[in-house]
Amino acid sequence: PGVPRRAPLASLRPEPPPVKLPRDEAAELILLQNALDAYTNRRLSIVEGAADPGALGRTPLATRAKLRDARLAIPGLLEDFARENPFGLDARLLDVARGYRHAVGGRLLVERTLKSHAILVSTDEAGPVYAVLGVTQSVGELVALGPIGRPPVLVDVVLLPWRGRIVWDGIVSTVTIHLGSGIRRSFADAYLRAKERGQVVTTLGPQPAVASRTPRPARDGRRRSRRRWRPQTRWASSRRNLAGPVSA
């Protein structure tokens, strides 16, 4: 008998973790988003003739953003949607819809993209750092289509809880302002500090989960110290300019 061949090394490597949702989950999320938008429009009449999910397919993103923002601003609307279930969704998707009350919206910085997720950092001083997946495109792919083209870049976006992970909803506005080296370094330090402390947020909910971290052993009996992060003067002056021009 012949000698069995060894499997190529590439086939022995584990599959890289996804930076976006699997195709079937992405389809479910889009189905839920369309249903929520249609229900919101039935209540508020923002888009003429779009009372059913199928009628929203070609609605401009700016209009979809209005529906989303209105939905998140109305207390009880998500619970009403889940209770009435006007489009016959299954129970799992209705549970996800209820969880959207924990959504996080606002201006965040896409600080970097990693193999398993993107890092989004709050623009609030000492604010959270999030590990985020894309939906049909990774965060990095979508950022590449914008005017800046690569991280770091400021975005206006909504983060959603999705079955133990965080996704952004895909309706993203890029803030086209220049970030100086001091500001970029401040955001990078914020991420590294959160990573060091095991404080990168990986799920949204009543008690958001954070990424676990295994402490590294100290070298020569001493622990490496990281320079304490302090916002620089340029941070404050730039914060006043964050409401710069936005392009969809």
XYZ file of C-alpha atoms in Angstrom:
248
model
C 0.000 0.000 0.000
C 1.134 3.494 -0.775
C 2.241 5.945 1.863
C -0.665 8.276 2.756
C -0.074 11.837 1.776
C -0.004 14.514 4.367
C -2.757 17.061 4.243
C -1.556 20.438 2.990
C -0.842 22.889 5.753
C -3.516 25.295 4.528
C -6.224 22.684 5.170
C -5.039 22.194 8.757
C -5.408 25.837 9.683
C -8.613 26.803 11.442
C -11.091 28.842 9.464
C -10.707 32.551 10.228
C -13.559 33.966 12.316
C -16.105 35.950 10.309
C -15.934 39.735 10.140
C -19.537 39.838 8.961
C -22.618 37.739 9.578
C -23.059 34.404 7.801
C -25.255 34.774 4.749
C -28.326 33.163 6.316
C -28.113 35.331 9.422
C -27.604 38.457 7.333
C -30.778 37.591 5.410
C -32.674 37.178 8.688
C -31.444 40.521 9.987
C -32.440 42.294 6.781
C -35.863 40.633 6.951
C -36.289 41.907 10.499
C -35.067 45.407 9.600
C -37.515 45.645 6.697
C -40.366 44.476 8.915
C -39.484 46.986 11.634
C -39.202 49.823 9.125
C -42.551 48.947 7.575
C -44.213 48.789 10.987
C -42.667 52.124 11.980
C -43.928 53.658 8.732
C -47.433 52.362 9.383
C -47.357 54.182 12.691
C -45.733 57.426 11.554
C -46.357 57.690 7.769
C -42.824 58.820 6.932
C -42.666 57.131 3.506
C -45.727 57.201 1.276
C -46.960 53.768 0.194
C -44.430 51.743 2.195
C -46.574 49.897 4.700
C -45.205 46.433 3.842
C -41.619 45.154 4.051
C -41.398 44.430 0.337
C -42.127 48.060 -0.541
C -38.978 49.307 1.214
C -36.390 47.610 -0.974
C -35.435 50.707 -2.969
C -36.034 53.289 -0.284
C -33.018 55.652 -0.004
C -30.756 55.027 2.968
C -31.373 58.537 4.273
C -35.090 57.724 4.513
C -34.372 54.362 6.126
C -32.261 56.223 8.664
C -35.255 58.433 9.508
C -37.385 55.330 10.082
C -34.707 53.747 12.243
C -34.132 56.857 14.339
C -37.860 57.373 14.835
C -38.291 53.746 15.898
C -35.523 53.918 18.478
C -36.865 57.201 19.853
C -40.384 55.892 20.585
C -40.641 54.016 23.905
C -42.581 50.798 23.619
C -42.608 50.585 19.814
C -40.361 47.524 19.694
C -42.468 45.737 22.288
C -45.651 46.643 20.363
C -44.099 45.207 17.202
C -43.138 41.958 18.941
C -46.564 41.607 20.561
C -48.578 42.311 17.401
C -46.178 40.473 15.028
C -47.893 42.022 11.982
C -45.783 40.157 9.420
C -45.734 36.699 10.986
C -42.068 36.513 11.999
C -40.832 33.567 14.035
C -40.329 33.871 17.782
C -36.525 34.046 17.585
C -36.632 37.181 15.436
C -39.220 38.745 17.723
C -36.842 38.198 20.658
C -34.091 39.926 18.667
C -36.454 42.837 17.973
C -37.138 43.249 21.694
C -33.380 43.289 22.286
C -32.973 46.264 19.972
C -33.953 48.459 22.914
C -30.306 48.075 23.915
C -29.081 49.544 20.604
C -26.297 52.107 20.763
C -26.390 55.027 18.357
C -24.182 58.022 17.798
C -20.785 59.091 16.556
C -18.065 56.456 16.851
C -14.598 56.036 15.450
C -13.721 52.962 13.394
C -10.273 52.692 14.929
C -9.049 49.507 13.222
C -10.229 46.273 11.651
C -9.053 42.906 12.980
C -9.410 39.371 11.645
C -12.549 38.685 13.674
C -14.212 42.096 14.005
C -13.760 45.840 13.763
C -12.956 48.082 16.711
C -15.255 51.067 17.196
C -14.389 53.576 19.898
C -16.768 56.052 21.515
C -16.006 59.737 20.949
C -16.982 60.406 24.558
C -13.977 60.657 26.819
C -13.500 57.315 28.633
C -16.444 55.901 26.628
C -16.843 52.237 25.608
C -14.903 50.320 22.974
C -16.928 47.876 20.857
C -16.107 44.757 18.825
C -18.424 44.975 15.790
C -19.351 42.755 12.833
C -20.724 43.845 9.476
C -23.927 42.459 7.983
C -23.502 41.704 4.262
C -20.159 43.509 4.104
C -17.457 43.746 6.710
C -16.917 47.067 8.418
C -13.603 47.411 6.595
C -15.209 46.786 3.190
C -17.858 49.428 3.807
C -15.353 51.971 5.106
C -13.254 51.408 1.970
C -16.185 52.646 -0.138
C -16.353 55.979 1.695
C -14.419 59.206 1.125
C -11.765 58.407 3.761
C -11.209 54.856 2.512
C -9.587 53.291 5.574
C -9.567 53.496 9.384
C -9.425 55.502 11.470
C -12.608 57.227 10.389
C -15.515 58.825 12.242
C -18.980 57.476 11.483
C -22.549 58.106 12.575
C -24.034 54.661 13.073
C -26.300 52.461 15.191
C -24.974 49.272 16.805
C -27.418 46.423 17.343
C -27.356 43.317 19.524
C -27.562 40.186 17.413
C -27.520 36.752 19.084
C -24.684 37.435 21.440
C -22.699 39.663 19.085
C -22.723 43.289 17.987
C -23.439 44.337 14.408
C -23.894 47.738 12.894
C -27.060 48.239 10.926
C -25.329 49.168 7.656
C -26.809 52.678 7.484
C -23.578 54.563 7.966
C -22.622 58.208 7.456
C -18.934 59.042 7.245
C -17.720 62.246 8.859
C -15.254 63.753 6.410
C -12.935 65.681 8.684
C -9.207 65.305 9.161
C -8.040 63.609 12.354
C -4.646 64.791 13.534
C -1.986 62.400 14.721
C -2.621 63.289 18.368
C -6.323 62.460 18.109
C -5.634 59.208 16.265
C -3.136 58.229 18.944
C -5.672 59.040 21.689
C -8.265 56.721 20.136
C -5.675 53.988 19.623
C -4.619 54.284 23.257
C -8.267 54.071 24.333
C -8.618 50.766 22.474
C -5.336 49.349 23.789
C -6.267 50.309 27.319
C -9.672 48.619 27.015
C -8.037 45.516 25.536
C -5.462 45.397 28.343
C -8.208 45.611 30.964
C -10.574 43.167 29.232
C -13.140 45.910 28.665
C -13.854 45.611 24.927
C -17.654 45.271 24.697
C -18.743 42.238 22.647
C -22.508 42.119 23.314
C -25.212 44.671 24.087
C -27.834 44.122 26.735
C -28.783 44.909 30.332
C -25.253 43.847 31.313
C -23.023 44.159 28.234
C -20.412 41.412 27.972
C -16.751 42.172 27.458
C -13.958 40.193 25.853
C -12.115 38.011 28.324
C -8.389 38.433 28.568
C -5.673 36.128 29.848
C -3.037 38.204 31.667
C 0.423 37.934 30.220
C 3.173 36.814 32.596
C 5.425 39.597 33.794
C 8.934 39.713 32.462
C 11.816 39.560 34.956
C 9.351 39.887 37.797
C 8.183 43.245 36.534
C 5.026 44.199 34.715
C 5.234 46.445 31.726
C 3.506 49.730 32.338
C 1.559 51.591 29.685
C 1.822 55.351 29.585
C -1.300 56.822 31.082
C -3.625 58.217 28.438
C -4.553 61.870 28.710
C -6.632 63.798 26.185
C -4.558 66.441 24.484
C -5.497 70.053 23.894
C -6.243 69.302 20.231
C -8.835 66.775 21.394
C -11.036 69.445 22.960
C -10.777 71.825 20.011
C -11.530 69.017 17.542
C -14.490 67.780 19.588
C -16.190 71.095 18.819
C -15.731 70.398 15.117
C -17.147 66.871 15.098
C -20.384 68.107 13.558
C -18.610 68.622 10.250
C -19.950 67.730 6.812
C -21.375 64.236 6.569
C -21.668 62.203 3.400
C -23.775 59.070 3.118
